[in-house]
CSV table of C-alpha atoms in Angstrom, one decimal:
chain,number,residue,atom,x,y,z
A,1,UNK,CA,-57.3,-9.7,-35.9
A,2,UNK,CA,-54.6,-12.0,-37.1
A,3,UNK,CA,-51.3,-10.4,-37.8
A,4,UNK,CA,-48.0,-11.3,-39.5
A,5,UNK,CA,-45.4,-8.6,-39.6
A,6,UNK,CA,-42.1,-8.4,-41.4
A,7,UNK,CA,-39.2,-6.2,-40.3
A,8,UNK,CA,-38.8,-4.1,-43.5
A,9,UNK,CA,-41.0,-3.4,-46.5
A,10,UNK,CA,-38.0,-2.4,-48.7
A,11,UNK,CA,-34.3,-3.3,-48.3
A,12,UNK,CA,-31.3,-2.6,-50.4
A,13,UNK,CA,-28.1,-4.6,-49.8
A,14,UNK,CA,-24.8,-5.1,-51.5
A,15,UNK,CA,-23.5,-8.3,-53.0
A,16,UNK,CA,-21.7,-10.4,-50.3
A,17,UNK,CA,-23.5,-8.8,-47.4
A,18,UNK,CA,-25.2,-10.9,-44.7
A,19,UNK,CA,-28.9,-10.2,-44.7
A,20,UNK,CA,-31.5,-10.9,-42.0
A,21,UNK,CA,-35.2,-10.8,-42.7
A,22,UNK,CA,-37.5,-11.1,-39.7
A,23,UNK,CA,-41.1,-12.3,-39.4
A,24,UNK,CA,-43.3,-12.1,-36.3
A,25,UNK,CA,-46.8,-13.6,-35.9
A,26,UNK,CA,-49.2,-13.0,-33.0
A,27,UNK,CA,-51.5,-16.0,-33.6
A,28,UNK,CA,-49.5,-18.6,-31.6
A,29,UNK,CA,-49.2,-20.6,-34.9
A,30,UNK,CA,-46.9,-23.6,-34.9
A,31,UNK,CA,-46.1,-23.4,-38.6
A,32,UNK,CA,-44.1,-20.6,-40.2
A,33,UNK,CA,-43.0,-20.3,-43.8
A,34,UNK,CA,-40.6,-18.2,-46.0
A,35,UNK,CA,-41.4,-17.8,-49.7
A,36,UNK,CA,-40.0,-15.7,-52.4
A,37,UNK,CA,-42.1,-14.4,-55.3
A,38,UNK,CA,-40.8,-13.6,-58.7
A,39,UNK,CA,-42.6,-12.6,-61.9
A,40,UNK,CA,-43.5,-15.7,-64.0
A,41,UNK,CA,-42.4,-18.1,-61.2
A,42,UNK,CA,-45.0,-17.4,-58.5
A,43,UNK,CA,-44.4,-18.1,-54.9
A,44,UNK,CA,-41.7,-20.7,-54.1
A,45,UNK,CA,-41.1,-22.1,-50.7
A,46,UNK,CA,-37.6,-21.6,-49.2
A,47,UNK,CA,-38.0,-23.0,-45.7
A,48,UNK,CA,-40.7,-24.2,-43.4
A,49,UNK,CA,-40.7,-24.5,-39.6
A,50,UNK,CA,-43.2,-26.6,-37.7
A,51,UNK,CA,-41.9,-25.8,-34.2
A,52,UNK,CA,-39.2,-23.9,-32.3
A,53,UNK,CA,-35.8,-24.9,-33.6
A,54,UNK,CA,-37.4,-27.3,-36.1
A,55,UNK,CA,-37.1,-26.6,-39.9
A,56,UNK,CA,-37.5,-28.3,-43.2
A,57,UNK,CA,-36.1,-27.3,-46.6
A,58,UNK,CA,-38.6,-26.1,-49.2
A,59,UNK,CA,-38.1,-26.1,-52.9
A,60,UNK,CA,-35.3,-23.6,-53.1
A,61,UNK,CA,-33.2,-23.5,-49.9
A,62,UNK,CA,-29.8,-23.0,-51.6
A,63,UNK,CA,-28.2,-19.8,-50.4
A,64,UNK,CA,-30.6,-19.4,-47.4
A,65,UNK,CA,-30.8,-20.4,-43.8
A,66,UNK,CA,-33.4,-19.9,-41.1
A,67,UNK,CA,-33.7,-19.5,-37.4
A,68,UNK,CA,-36.6,-20.1,-35.1
A,69,UNK,CA,-35.7,-19.5,-31.5
A,70,UNK,CA,-39.1,-18.4,-30.4
A,71,UNK,CA,-42.5,-19.6,-31.5
A,72,UNK,CA,-43.6,-16.2,-32.8
A,73,UNK,CA,-40.4,-15.3,-34.7
A,74,UNK,CA,-39.0,-16.8,-37.8
A,75,UNK,CA,-35.9,-15.3,-39.4
A,76,UNK,CA,-34.5,-15.8,-43.0
A,77,UNK,CA,-30.8,-15.4,-43.4
A,78,UNK,CA,-28.9,-14.7,-46.6
A,79,UNK,CA,-25.3,-15.6,-45.7
A,80,UNK,CA,-23.8,-13.8,-48.6
A,81,UNK,CA,-26.3,-12.0,-50.7
A,82,UNK,CA,-26.2,-12.3,-54.5
A,83,UNK,CA,-28.0,-10.4,-57.2
A,84,UNK,CA,-30.1,-13.4,-58.1
A,85,UNK,CA,-31.6,-13.1,-54.6
A,86,UNK,CA,-33.3,-9.9,-55.5
A,87,UNK,CA,-36.9,-10.7,-55.0
A,88,UNK,CA,-40.1,-10.2,-52.9
A,89,UNK,CA,-39.9,-12.3,-49.7
A,90,UNK,CA,-43.1,-13.3,-48.0
A,91,UNK,CA,-43.5,-14.9,-44.6
A,92,UNK,CA,-46.6,-16.8,-43.6
A,93,UNK,CA,-47.9,-18.7,-40.6
A,94,UNK,CA,-50.6,-21.3,-40.0
A,95,UNK,CA,-51.8,-23.9,-37.6
A,96,UNK,CA,-50.6,-27.4,-38.3
A,97,UNK,CA,-52.3,-29.2,-41.2
A,98,UNK,CA,-52.2,-28.4,-45.0
A,99,UNK,CA,-55.9,-27.8,-45.0
A,100,UNK,CA,-55.6,-24.6,-42.9
A,101,UNK,CA,-55.2,-21.1,-44.2
A,102,UNK,CA,-51.7,-19.6,-44.4
A,103,UNK,CA,-51.6,-15.9,-43.2
A,104,UNK,CA,-49.1,-13.8,-45.0
A,105,UNK,CA,-47.1,-10.8,-44.0
A,106,UNK,CA,-46.9,-7.7,-46.2
A,107,UNK,CA,-43.6,-8.8,-47.8
A,108,UNK,CA,-40.1,-7.4,-48.0
A,109,UNK,CA,-38.8,-6.2,-51.4
A,110,UNK,CA,-35.1,-7.0,-51.3
A,111,UNK,CA,-32.8,-5.5,-53.9
A,112,UNK,CA,-29.2,-6.8,-54.0
A,113,UNK,CA,-26.8,-4.6,-56.0
B,1,UNK,CA,-43.8,-29.9,-66.0
B,2,UNK,CA,-44.7,-27.5,-63.2
B,3,UNK,CA,-46.6,-29.0,-60.2
B,4,UNK,CA,-49.3,-26.4,-60.5
B,5,UNK,CA,-50.0,-24.6,-63.8
B,6,UNK,CA,-52.2,-21.6,-64.5
B,7,UNK,CA,-52.8,-19.4,-67.5
B,8,UNK,CA,-51.2,-16.1,-66.4
B,9,UNK,CA,-53.7,-14.0,-68.4
B,10,UNK,CA,-54.5,-11.2,-68.1
B,11,UNK,CA,-58.2,-11.8,-68.5
B,12,UNK,CA,-59.9,-8.5,-69.3
B,13,UNK,CA,-63.6,-8.6,-68.7
B,14,UNK,CA,-66.4,-6.0,-68.4
B,15,UNK,CA,-68.2,-5.4,-65.2
B,16,UNK,CA,-71.1,-7.9,-64.8
B,17,UNK,CA,-69.4,-10.6,-66.9
B,18,UNK,CA,-68.8,-14.2,-65.8
B,19,UNK,CA,-65.3,-15.4,-65.9
B,20,UNK,CA,-63.7,-18.8,-65.2
B,21,UNK,CA,-60.1,-19.8,-64.5
B,22,UNK,CA,-58.7,-23.3,-64.6
B,23,UNK,CA,-55.6,-24.7,-62.9
B,24,UNK,CA,-54.0,-28.1,-63.4
B,25,UNK,CA,-51.9,-30.0,-60.9
B,26,UNK,CA,-49.5,-32.9,-61.6
B,27,UNK,CA,-49.6,-35.0,-58.4
B,28,UNK,CA,-52.6,-37.2,-58.3
B,29,UNK,CA,-52.1,-37.7,-54.6
B,30,UNK,CA,-52.7,-34.1,-53.8
B,31,UNK,CA,-55.1,-33.7,-51.0
B,32,UNK,CA,-55.9,-30.0,-50.3
B,33,UNK,CA,-56.8,-27.3,-52.8
B,34,UNK,CA,-57.3,-23.6,-52.5
B,35,UNK,CA,-57.8,-20.3,-54.3
B,36,UNK,CA,-55.9,-17.4,-52.9
B,37,UNK,CA,-56.3,-13.8,-54.1
B,38,UNK,CA,-53.4,-11.3,-54.3
B,39,UNK,CA,-54.0,-7.6,-55.0
B,40,UNK,CA,-51.3,-5.5,-56.6
B,41,UNK,CA,-48.4,-5.0,-54.2
B,42,UNK,CA,-50.2,-6.8,-51.4
B,43,UNK,CA,-49.9,-10.2,-49.8
B,44,UNK,CA,-51.9,-13.3,-50.8
B,45,UNK,CA,-55.1,-14.0,-48.9
B,46,UNK,CA,-57.3,-17.1,-48.8
B,47,UNK,CA,-60.3,-16.7,-51.1
B,48,UNK,CA,-61.7,-20.2,-50.7
B,49,UNK,CA,-60.9,-23.8,-50.1
B,50,UNK,CA,-61.9,-26.2,-52.8
B,51,UNK,CA,-63.8,-29.3,-51.8
B,52,UNK,CA,-64.4,-32.5,-53.7
B,53,UNK,CA,-68.1,-31.8,-53.9
B,54,UNK,CA,-67.5,-28.2,-55.1
B,55,UNK,CA,-68.4,-25.2,-53.1
B,56,UNK,CA,-69.9,-21.8,-53.5
B,57,UNK,CA,-69.3,-18.5,-51.7
B,58,UNK,CA,-71.6,-15.7,-53.0
B,59,UNK,CA,-70.5,-15.0,-56.6
B,60,UNK,CA,-67.6,-17.4,-56.4
B,61,UNK,CA,-67.8,-21.1,-57.2
B,62,UNK,CA,-64.9,-23.5,-57.0
B,63,UNK,CA,-64.8,-27.0,-58.5
B,64,UNK,CA,-62.4,-29.9,-58.2
B,65,UNK,CA,-62.0,-32.6,-60.9
B,66,UNK,CA,-59.7,-35.3,-59.6
B,67,UNK,CA,-59.9,-37.5,-62.6
B,68,UNK,CA,-58.6,-34.7,-64.9
B,69,UNK,CA,-56.5,-33.1,-62.1
B,70,UNK,CA,-57.8,-29.6,-62.4
B,71,UNK,CA,-59.6,-27.1,-60.2
B,72,UNK,CA,-61.6,-24.2,-61.4
B,73,UNK,CA,-62.9,-20.8,-60.2
B,74,UNK,CA,-66.0,-19.2,-61.5
B,75,UNK,CA,-66.7,-15.6,-60.8
B,76,UNK,CA,-70.2,-14.3,-61.6
B,77,UNK,CA,-71.3,-10.7,-62.0
B,78,UNK,CA,-67.7,-9.4,-61.9
B,79,UNK,CA,-67.0,-6.2,-59.9
B,80,UNK,CA,-64.2,-3.7,-60.4
B,81,UNK,CA,-63.0,-4.8,-57.0
B,82,UNK,CA,-62.5,-8.4,-58.3
B,83,UNK,CA,-59.4,-7.1,-60.2
B,84,UNK,CA,-56.5,-9.1,-58.8
B,85,UNK,CA,-54.3,-12.1,-59.3
B,86,UNK,CA,-55.8,-15.4,-58.4
B,87,UNK,CA,-53.4,-18.1,-57.2
B,88,UNK,CA,-54.2,-21.8,-57.4
B,89,UNK,CA,-52.7,-23.6,-54.4
B,90,UNK,CA,-52.3,-27.3,-53.9
B,91,UNK,CA,-50.9,-29.6,-51.2
B,92,UNK,CA,-49.0,-32.0,-53.4
B,93,UNK,CA,-47.7,-34.4,-50.8
B,94,UNK,CA,-48.0,-35.4,-47.2
B,95,UNK,CA,-47.2,-32.6,-44.8
B,96,UNK,CA,-47.9,-29.0,-44.3
B,97,UNK,CA,-46.2,-27.5,-47.4
B,98,UNK,CA,-48.3,-26.0,-50.2
B,99,UNK,CA,-47.4,-25.4,-53.9
B,100,UNK,CA,-48.6,-22.2,-55.5
B,101,UNK,CA,-49.3,-21.7,-59.1
B,102,UNK,CA,-48.0,-18.6,-60.9
B,103,UNK,CA,-51.4,-16.9,-60.7
B,104,UNK,CA,-54.0,-15.7,-63.2
B,105,UNK,CA,-54.4,-11.9,-63.5
B,106,UNK,CA,-58.0,-10.6,-63.8
B,107,UNK,CA,-58.8,-7.1,-64.8
B,108,UNK,CA,-62.5,-6.0,-64.6
B,109,UNK,CA,-63.2,-2.9,-66.7
B,110,UNK,CA,-66.1,-0.4,-66.3
């Protein structure tokens, strides 16, 4: 059974803190993605990685960075958290090719106060 | 204009009803199309891919109209368990990235 796990289901951080969100997949997928989901805006792609140490910016990369040191692990970093980064963060993975299913993790609800 | 647009709903239908959702996309070069389903407080999961010739999976039928740039999802004989948000998903440009619509919420009532 395919599995994508995220380090926390709920996280509360203060403005200005550095925040790490971790995602691990056990399917040996090359592609990994970070999205945020907000009411009325749907899922928006933050960053995409197609291989270890390789990344591409998505639609809303400002204020975020990513790290992929191992194939199974993709981290999202908020260098200095702000209240407008309060959101649901979803990680996904897939094999290469847009025609293939993306498998999502359960999400991390981040609140920045 | 958003790349992928959906009516957010909610669509409130009785059990057994037939319901249809449409989704429009702005990039005529889009190549891949999907419907994902997202239950309340859960992650999205693939419901079905949408092929040019249309495709059916049990009670679910998906259609693609490239000329008018929309895709549709038809659900027949609605069940209570069909209550969810349905996300229209498009690959708008070359590469692996997908664009998600805002979702259409369906509530099936007894």
